[in-house]
PDB file of C-alpha atoms in Angstrom:
ATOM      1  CA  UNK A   1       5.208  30.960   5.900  1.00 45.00           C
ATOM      2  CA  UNK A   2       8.543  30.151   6.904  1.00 57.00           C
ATOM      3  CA  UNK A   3       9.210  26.518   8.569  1.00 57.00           C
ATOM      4  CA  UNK A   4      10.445  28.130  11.747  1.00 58.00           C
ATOM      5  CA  UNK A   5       7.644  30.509  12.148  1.00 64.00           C
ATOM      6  CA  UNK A   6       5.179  27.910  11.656  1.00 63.00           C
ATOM      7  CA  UNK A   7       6.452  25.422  14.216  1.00 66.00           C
ATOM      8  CA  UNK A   8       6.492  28.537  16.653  1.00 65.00           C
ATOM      9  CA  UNK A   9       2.657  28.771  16.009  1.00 69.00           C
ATOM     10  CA  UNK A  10       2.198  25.677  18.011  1.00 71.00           C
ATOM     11  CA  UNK A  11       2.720  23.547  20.712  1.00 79.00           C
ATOM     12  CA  UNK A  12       6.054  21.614  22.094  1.00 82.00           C
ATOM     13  CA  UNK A  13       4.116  18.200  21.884  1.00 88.00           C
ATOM     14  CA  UNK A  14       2.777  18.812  18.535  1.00 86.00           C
ATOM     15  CA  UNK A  15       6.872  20.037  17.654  1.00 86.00           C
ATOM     16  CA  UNK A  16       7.677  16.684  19.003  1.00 91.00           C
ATOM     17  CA  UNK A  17       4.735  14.623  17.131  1.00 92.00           C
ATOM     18  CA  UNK A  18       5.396  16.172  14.013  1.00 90.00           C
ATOM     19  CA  UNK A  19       9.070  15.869  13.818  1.00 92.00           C
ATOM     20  CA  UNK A  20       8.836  12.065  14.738  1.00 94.00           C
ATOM     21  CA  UNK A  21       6.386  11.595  12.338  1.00 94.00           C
ATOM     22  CA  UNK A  22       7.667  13.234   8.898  1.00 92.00           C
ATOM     23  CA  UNK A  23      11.413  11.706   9.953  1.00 92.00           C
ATOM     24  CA  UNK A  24       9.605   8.458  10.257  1.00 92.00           C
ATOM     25  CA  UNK A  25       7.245   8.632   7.283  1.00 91.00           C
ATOM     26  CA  UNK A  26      10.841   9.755   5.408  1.00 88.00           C
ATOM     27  CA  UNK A  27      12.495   6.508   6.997  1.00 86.00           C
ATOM     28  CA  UNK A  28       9.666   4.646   5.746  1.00 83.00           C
ATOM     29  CA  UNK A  29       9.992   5.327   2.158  1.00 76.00           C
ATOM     30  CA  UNK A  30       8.351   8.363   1.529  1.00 80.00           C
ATOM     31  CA  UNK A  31       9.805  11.421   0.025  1.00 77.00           C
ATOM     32  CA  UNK A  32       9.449  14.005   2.812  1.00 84.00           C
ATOM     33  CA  UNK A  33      12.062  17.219   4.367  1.00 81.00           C
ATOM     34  CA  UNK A  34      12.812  15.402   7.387  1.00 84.00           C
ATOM     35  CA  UNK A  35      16.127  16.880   7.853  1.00 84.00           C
ATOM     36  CA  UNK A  36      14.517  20.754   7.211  1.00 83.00           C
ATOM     37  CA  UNK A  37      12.004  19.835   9.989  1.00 86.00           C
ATOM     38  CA  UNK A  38      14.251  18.821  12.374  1.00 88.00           C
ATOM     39  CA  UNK A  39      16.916  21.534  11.661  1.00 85.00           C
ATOM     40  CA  UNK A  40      14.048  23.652  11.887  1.00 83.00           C
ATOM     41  CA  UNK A  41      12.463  22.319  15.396  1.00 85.00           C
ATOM     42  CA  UNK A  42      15.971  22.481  17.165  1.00 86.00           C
ATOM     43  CA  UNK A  43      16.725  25.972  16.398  1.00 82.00           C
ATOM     44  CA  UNK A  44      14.015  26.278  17.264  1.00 82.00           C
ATOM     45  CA  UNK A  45      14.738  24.966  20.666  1.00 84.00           C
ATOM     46  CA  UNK A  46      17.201  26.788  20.669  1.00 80.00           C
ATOM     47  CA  UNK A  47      15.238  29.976  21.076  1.00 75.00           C
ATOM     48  CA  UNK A  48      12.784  29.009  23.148  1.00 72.00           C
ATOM     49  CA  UNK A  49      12.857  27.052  26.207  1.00 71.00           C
ATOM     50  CA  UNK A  50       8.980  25.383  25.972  1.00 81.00           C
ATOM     51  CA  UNK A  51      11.215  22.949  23.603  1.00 85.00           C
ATOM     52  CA  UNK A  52      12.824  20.475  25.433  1.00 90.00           C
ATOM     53  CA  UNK A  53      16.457  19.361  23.202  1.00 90.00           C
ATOM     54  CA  UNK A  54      16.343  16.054  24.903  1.00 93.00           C
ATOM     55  CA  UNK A  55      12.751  14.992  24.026  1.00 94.00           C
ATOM     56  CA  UNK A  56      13.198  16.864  20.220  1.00 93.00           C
ATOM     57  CA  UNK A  57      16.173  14.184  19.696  1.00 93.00           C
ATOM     58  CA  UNK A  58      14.797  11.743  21.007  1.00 95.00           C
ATOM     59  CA  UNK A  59      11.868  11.898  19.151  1.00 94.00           C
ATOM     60  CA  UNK A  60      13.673  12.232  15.995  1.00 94.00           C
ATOM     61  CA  UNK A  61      15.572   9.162  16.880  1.00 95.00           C
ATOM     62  CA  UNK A  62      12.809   7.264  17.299  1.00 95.00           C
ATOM     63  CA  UNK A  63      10.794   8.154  14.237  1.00 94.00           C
ATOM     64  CA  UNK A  64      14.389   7.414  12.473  1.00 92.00           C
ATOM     65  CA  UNK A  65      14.542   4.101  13.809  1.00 94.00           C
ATOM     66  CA  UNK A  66      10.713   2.889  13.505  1.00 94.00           C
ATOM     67  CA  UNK A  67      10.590   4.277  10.402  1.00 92.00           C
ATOM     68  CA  UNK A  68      13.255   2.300   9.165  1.00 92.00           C
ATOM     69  CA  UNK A  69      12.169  -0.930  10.955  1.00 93.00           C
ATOM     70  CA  UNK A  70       8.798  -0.903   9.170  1.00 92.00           C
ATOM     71  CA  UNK A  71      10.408   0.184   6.213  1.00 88.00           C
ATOM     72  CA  UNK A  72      12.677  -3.070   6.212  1.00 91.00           C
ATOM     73  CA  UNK A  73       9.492  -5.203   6.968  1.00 90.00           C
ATOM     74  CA  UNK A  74       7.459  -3.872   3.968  1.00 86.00           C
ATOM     75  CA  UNK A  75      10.825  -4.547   1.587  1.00 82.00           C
ATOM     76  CA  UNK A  76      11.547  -8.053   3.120  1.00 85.00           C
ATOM     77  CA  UNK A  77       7.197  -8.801   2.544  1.00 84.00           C
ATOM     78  CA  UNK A  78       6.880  -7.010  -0.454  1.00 75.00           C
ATOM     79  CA  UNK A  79      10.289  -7.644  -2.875  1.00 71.00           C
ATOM     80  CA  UNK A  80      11.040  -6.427  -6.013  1.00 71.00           C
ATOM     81  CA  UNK A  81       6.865  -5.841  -6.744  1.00 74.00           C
ATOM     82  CA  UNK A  82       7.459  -3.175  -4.466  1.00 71.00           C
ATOM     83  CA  UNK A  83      10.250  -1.297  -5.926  1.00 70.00           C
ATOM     84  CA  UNK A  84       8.405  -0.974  -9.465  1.00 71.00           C
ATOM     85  CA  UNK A  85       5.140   0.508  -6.970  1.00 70.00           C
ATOM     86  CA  UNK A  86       7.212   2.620  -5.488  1.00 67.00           C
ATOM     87  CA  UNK A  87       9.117   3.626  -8.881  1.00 67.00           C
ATOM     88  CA  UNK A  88       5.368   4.424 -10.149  1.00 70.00           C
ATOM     89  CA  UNK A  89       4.384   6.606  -7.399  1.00 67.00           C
ATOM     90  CA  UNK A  90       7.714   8.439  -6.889  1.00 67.00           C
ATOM     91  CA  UNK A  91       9.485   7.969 -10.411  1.00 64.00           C
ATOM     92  CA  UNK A  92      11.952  11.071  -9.431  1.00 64.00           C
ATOM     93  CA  UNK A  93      13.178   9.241  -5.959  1.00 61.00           C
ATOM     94  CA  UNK A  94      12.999   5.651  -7.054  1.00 64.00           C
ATOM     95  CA  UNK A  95      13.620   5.675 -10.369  1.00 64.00           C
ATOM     96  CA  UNK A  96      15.812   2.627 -11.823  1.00 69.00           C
ATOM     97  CA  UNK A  97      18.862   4.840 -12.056  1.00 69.00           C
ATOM     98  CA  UNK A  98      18.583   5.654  -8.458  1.00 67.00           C
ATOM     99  CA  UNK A  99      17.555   1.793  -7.737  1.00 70.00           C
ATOM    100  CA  UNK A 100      20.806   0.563  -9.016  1.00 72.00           C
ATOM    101  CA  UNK A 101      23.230   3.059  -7.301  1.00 71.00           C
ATOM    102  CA  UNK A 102      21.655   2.376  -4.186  1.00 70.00           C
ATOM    103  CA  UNK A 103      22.013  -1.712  -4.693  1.00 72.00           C
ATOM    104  CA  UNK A 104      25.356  -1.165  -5.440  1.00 75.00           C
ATOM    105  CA  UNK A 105      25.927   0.662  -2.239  1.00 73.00           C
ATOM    106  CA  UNK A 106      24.668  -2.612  -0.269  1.00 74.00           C
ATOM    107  CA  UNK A 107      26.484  -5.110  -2.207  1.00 74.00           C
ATOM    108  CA  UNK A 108      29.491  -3.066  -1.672  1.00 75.00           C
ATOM    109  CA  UNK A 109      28.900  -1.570   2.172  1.00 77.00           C
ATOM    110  CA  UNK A 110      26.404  -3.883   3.392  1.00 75.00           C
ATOM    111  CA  UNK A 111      25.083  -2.700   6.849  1.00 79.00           C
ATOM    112  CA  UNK A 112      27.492   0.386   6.338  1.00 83.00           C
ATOM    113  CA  UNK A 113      25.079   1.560   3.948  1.00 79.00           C
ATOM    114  CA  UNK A 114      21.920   1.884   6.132  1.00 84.00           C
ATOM    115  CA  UNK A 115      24.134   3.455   8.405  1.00 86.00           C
ATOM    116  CA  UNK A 116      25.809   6.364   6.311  1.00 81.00           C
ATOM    117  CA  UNK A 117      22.488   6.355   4.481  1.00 77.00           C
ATOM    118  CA  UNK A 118      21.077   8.200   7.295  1.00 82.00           C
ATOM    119  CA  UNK A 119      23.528  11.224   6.024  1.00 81.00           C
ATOM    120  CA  UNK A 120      22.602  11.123   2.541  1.00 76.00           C
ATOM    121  CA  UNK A 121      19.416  12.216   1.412  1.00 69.00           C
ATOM    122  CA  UNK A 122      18.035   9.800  -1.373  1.00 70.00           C
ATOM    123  CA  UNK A 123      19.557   7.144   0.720  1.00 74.00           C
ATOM    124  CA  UNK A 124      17.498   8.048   3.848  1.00 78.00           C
ATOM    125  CA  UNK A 125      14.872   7.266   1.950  1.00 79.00           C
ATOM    126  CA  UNK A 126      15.626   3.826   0.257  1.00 75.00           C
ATOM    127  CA  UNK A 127      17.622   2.305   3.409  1.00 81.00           C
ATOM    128  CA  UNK A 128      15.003   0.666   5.034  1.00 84.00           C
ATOM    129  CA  UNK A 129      13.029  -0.716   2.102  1.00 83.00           C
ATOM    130  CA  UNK A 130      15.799  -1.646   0.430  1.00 82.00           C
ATOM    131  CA  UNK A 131      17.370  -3.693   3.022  1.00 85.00           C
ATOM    132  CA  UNK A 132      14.780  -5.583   3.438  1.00 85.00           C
ATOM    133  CA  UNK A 133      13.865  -6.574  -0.523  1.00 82.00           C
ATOM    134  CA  UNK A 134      18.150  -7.704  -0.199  1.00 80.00           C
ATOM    135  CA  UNK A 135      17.081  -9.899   2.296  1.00 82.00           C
ATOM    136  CA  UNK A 136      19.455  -8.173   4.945  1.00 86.00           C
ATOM    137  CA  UNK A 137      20.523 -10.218   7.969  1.00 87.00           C
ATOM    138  CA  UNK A 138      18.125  -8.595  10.617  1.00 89.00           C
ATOM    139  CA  UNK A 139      20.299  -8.253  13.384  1.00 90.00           C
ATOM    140  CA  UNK A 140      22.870  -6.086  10.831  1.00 88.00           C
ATOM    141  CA  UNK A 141      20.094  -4.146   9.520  1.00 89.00           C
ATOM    142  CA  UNK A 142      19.036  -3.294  13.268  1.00 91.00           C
ATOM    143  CA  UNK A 143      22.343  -2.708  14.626  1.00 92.00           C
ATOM    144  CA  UNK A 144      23.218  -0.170  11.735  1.00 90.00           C
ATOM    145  CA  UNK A 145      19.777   1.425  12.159  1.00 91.00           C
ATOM    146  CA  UNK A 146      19.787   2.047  15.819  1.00 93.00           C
ATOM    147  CA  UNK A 147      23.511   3.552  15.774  1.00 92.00           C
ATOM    148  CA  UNK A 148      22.660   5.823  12.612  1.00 90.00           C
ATOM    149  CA  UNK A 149      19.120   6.973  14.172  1.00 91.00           C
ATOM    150  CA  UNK A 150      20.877   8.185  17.265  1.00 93.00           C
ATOM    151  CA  UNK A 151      24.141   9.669  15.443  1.00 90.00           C
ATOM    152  CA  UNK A 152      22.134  11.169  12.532  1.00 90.00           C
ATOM    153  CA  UNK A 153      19.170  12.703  14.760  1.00 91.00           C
ATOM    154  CA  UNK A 154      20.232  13.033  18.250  1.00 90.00           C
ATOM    155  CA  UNK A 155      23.502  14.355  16.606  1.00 89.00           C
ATOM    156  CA  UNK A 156      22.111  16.743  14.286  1.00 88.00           C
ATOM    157  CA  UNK A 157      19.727  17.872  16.929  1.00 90.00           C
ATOM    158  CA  UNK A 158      22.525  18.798  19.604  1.00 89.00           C
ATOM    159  CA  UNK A 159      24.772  20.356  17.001  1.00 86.00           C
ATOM    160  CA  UNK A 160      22.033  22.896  15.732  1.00 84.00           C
ATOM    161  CA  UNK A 161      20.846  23.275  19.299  1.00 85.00           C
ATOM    162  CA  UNK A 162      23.770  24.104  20.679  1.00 83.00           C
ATOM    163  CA  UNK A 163      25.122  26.442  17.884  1.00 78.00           C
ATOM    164  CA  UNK A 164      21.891  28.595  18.186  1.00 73.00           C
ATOM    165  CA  UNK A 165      22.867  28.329  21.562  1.00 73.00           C
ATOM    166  CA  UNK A 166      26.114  30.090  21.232  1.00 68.00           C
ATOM    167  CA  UNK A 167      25.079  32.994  18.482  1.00 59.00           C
ATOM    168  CA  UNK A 168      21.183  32.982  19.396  1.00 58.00           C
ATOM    169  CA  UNK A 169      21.290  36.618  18.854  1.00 55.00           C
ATOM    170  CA  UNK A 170      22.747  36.622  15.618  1.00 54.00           C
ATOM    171  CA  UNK A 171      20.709  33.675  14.495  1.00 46.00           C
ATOM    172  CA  UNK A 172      17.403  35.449  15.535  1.00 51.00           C
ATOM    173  CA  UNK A 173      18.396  37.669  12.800  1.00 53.00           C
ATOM    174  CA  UNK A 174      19.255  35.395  10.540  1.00 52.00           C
ATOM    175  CA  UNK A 175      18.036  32.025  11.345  1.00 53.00           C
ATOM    176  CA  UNK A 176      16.982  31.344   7.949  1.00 57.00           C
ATOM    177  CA  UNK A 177      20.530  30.170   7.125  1.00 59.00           C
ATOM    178  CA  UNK A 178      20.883  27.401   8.810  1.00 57.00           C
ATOM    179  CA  UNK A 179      18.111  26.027   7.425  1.00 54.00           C
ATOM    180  CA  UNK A 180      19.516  26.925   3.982  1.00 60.00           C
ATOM    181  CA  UNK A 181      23.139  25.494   4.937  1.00 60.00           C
ATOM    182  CA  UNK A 182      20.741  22.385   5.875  1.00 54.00           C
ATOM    183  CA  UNK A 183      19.112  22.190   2.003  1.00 54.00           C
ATOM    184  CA  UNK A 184      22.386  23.118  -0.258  1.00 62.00           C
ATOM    185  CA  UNK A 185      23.835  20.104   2.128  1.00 57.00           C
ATOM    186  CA  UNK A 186      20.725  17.927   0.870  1.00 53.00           C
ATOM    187  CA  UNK A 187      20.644  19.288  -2.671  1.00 59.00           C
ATOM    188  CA  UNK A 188      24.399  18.695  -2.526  1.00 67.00           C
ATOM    189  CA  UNK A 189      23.741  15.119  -2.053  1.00 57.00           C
ATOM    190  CA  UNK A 190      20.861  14.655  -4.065  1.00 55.00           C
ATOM    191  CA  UNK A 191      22.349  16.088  -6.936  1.00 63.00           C
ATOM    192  CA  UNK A 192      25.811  13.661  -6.532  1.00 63.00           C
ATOM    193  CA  UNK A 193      23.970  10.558  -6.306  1.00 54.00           C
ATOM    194  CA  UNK A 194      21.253  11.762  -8.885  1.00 58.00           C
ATOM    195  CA  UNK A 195      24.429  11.736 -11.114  1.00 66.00           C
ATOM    196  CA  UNK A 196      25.866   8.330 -10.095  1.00 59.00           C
ATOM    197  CA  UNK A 197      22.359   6.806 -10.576  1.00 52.00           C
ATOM    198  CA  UNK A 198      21.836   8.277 -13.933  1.00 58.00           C
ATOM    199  CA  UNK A 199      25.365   6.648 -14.733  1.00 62.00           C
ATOM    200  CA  UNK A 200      24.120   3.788 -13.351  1.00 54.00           C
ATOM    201  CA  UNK A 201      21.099   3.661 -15.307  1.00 53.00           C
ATOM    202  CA  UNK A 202      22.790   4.537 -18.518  1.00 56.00           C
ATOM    203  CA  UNK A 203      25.386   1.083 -17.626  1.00 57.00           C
ATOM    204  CA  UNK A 204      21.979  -0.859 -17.082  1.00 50.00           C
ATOM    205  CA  UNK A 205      20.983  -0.027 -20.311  1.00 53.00           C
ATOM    206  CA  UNK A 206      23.926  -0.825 -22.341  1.00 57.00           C
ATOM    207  CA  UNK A 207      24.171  -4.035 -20.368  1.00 51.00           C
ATOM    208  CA  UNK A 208      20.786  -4.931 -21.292  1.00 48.00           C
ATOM    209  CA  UNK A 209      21.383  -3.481 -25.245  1.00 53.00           C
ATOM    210  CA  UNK A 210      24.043  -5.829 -25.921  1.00 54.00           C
ATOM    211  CA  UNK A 211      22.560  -8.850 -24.066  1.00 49.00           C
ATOM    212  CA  UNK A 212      21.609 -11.749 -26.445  1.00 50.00           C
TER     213      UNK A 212
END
């Protein structure tokens, strides 16, 4: 069933529960389609008026930012232990290729990263950890996750709102692309920084080859 159809099969709360709660569990570390879901949900909202655009956002925002939070406070508690767990249970997302690029993207950046991370798919996923395991100033890593919650979701969910706004009759025909504009944007991604952290990986090796 299609992701659209589905979320029209039931209820505004549950709309609101669910999109907080896979953005969040995403935030958190866990390889999940948070951005689908919420494109999904807001054209969605789009279309029918039982969704409320200012509760989807803001629900989105909020399971952005808590996610993050608690993903920060199981990096900062559990270290590097918890990169190799998490490189065990999801070897595609947090392999050591993928590791590096994103370390070098908060030696470089710093709280930029968890920022602009929100816009980049793998990153999503490893800002909040990762930030904490680099010991992150707090107050940075807060400050960067708040603004990037509300830019990334509340943003995303007002643009696709109020574009199915504007062509809702053409989108009821064909709402399915925005949802696949939404995925070649995240495979786009994916697929760039897959590439810089198998480079990565490949320099980690050779570094550790010609090491005495």
């Amino acid at each position: 069933m299609h992701v659209q159809e589905w979320l029209e099969t039931v209820p505004a709360v549950a709309v609101y529960a669910l999109v907080g709660l896979v953005i969040g569990l995403e935030s958190l570390g866990i390889p999940l389609p948070g951005e689908i879901i919420l494109v999904s949900s807001a054209l969605l909202a789009s279309q029918h008026g039982e969704i409320d655009p200012v509760v989807l956002g803001a629900s989105a925002t909020a399971g952005a930012i808590i996610g993050d939070s608690i993903g920060y406070a199981i990096g900062r508690k559990g270290g590097r232990p918890l990169l190799a767990w998490l490189g065990n249970k999801f070897p595609k997302h947090f392999s050591e290729g993928h590791i590096a690029t994103a370390e070098r993207s908060f030696e470089k950046w710093g709280m930029w990263a968890v920022f602009f991370g929100r816009f980049v798919a793998l990153l999503r996923i490893f800002a909040g950890p990762l930030a904490g395991v680099l010991r992150m100033p707090y107050w940075k890593f807060a400050i960067a996750n708040v603004l990037g919650g509300i830019l990334w979701a509340g943003g995303t969910t007002a643009v696709i709102y109020y574009v199915g706004i504007v062509a809702e009759s053409w989108l009821k025909r064909f709402s399915w692309l925005g949802l696949v504009a939404a995925v070649l944007v995240g495979l786009t991604s994916m697929l760039v920084l897959k590439r810089k952290a198998k480079k990565a990986g490949q320099n980690l090796e050779a570094a550790e080859a010609q090491a005495p």
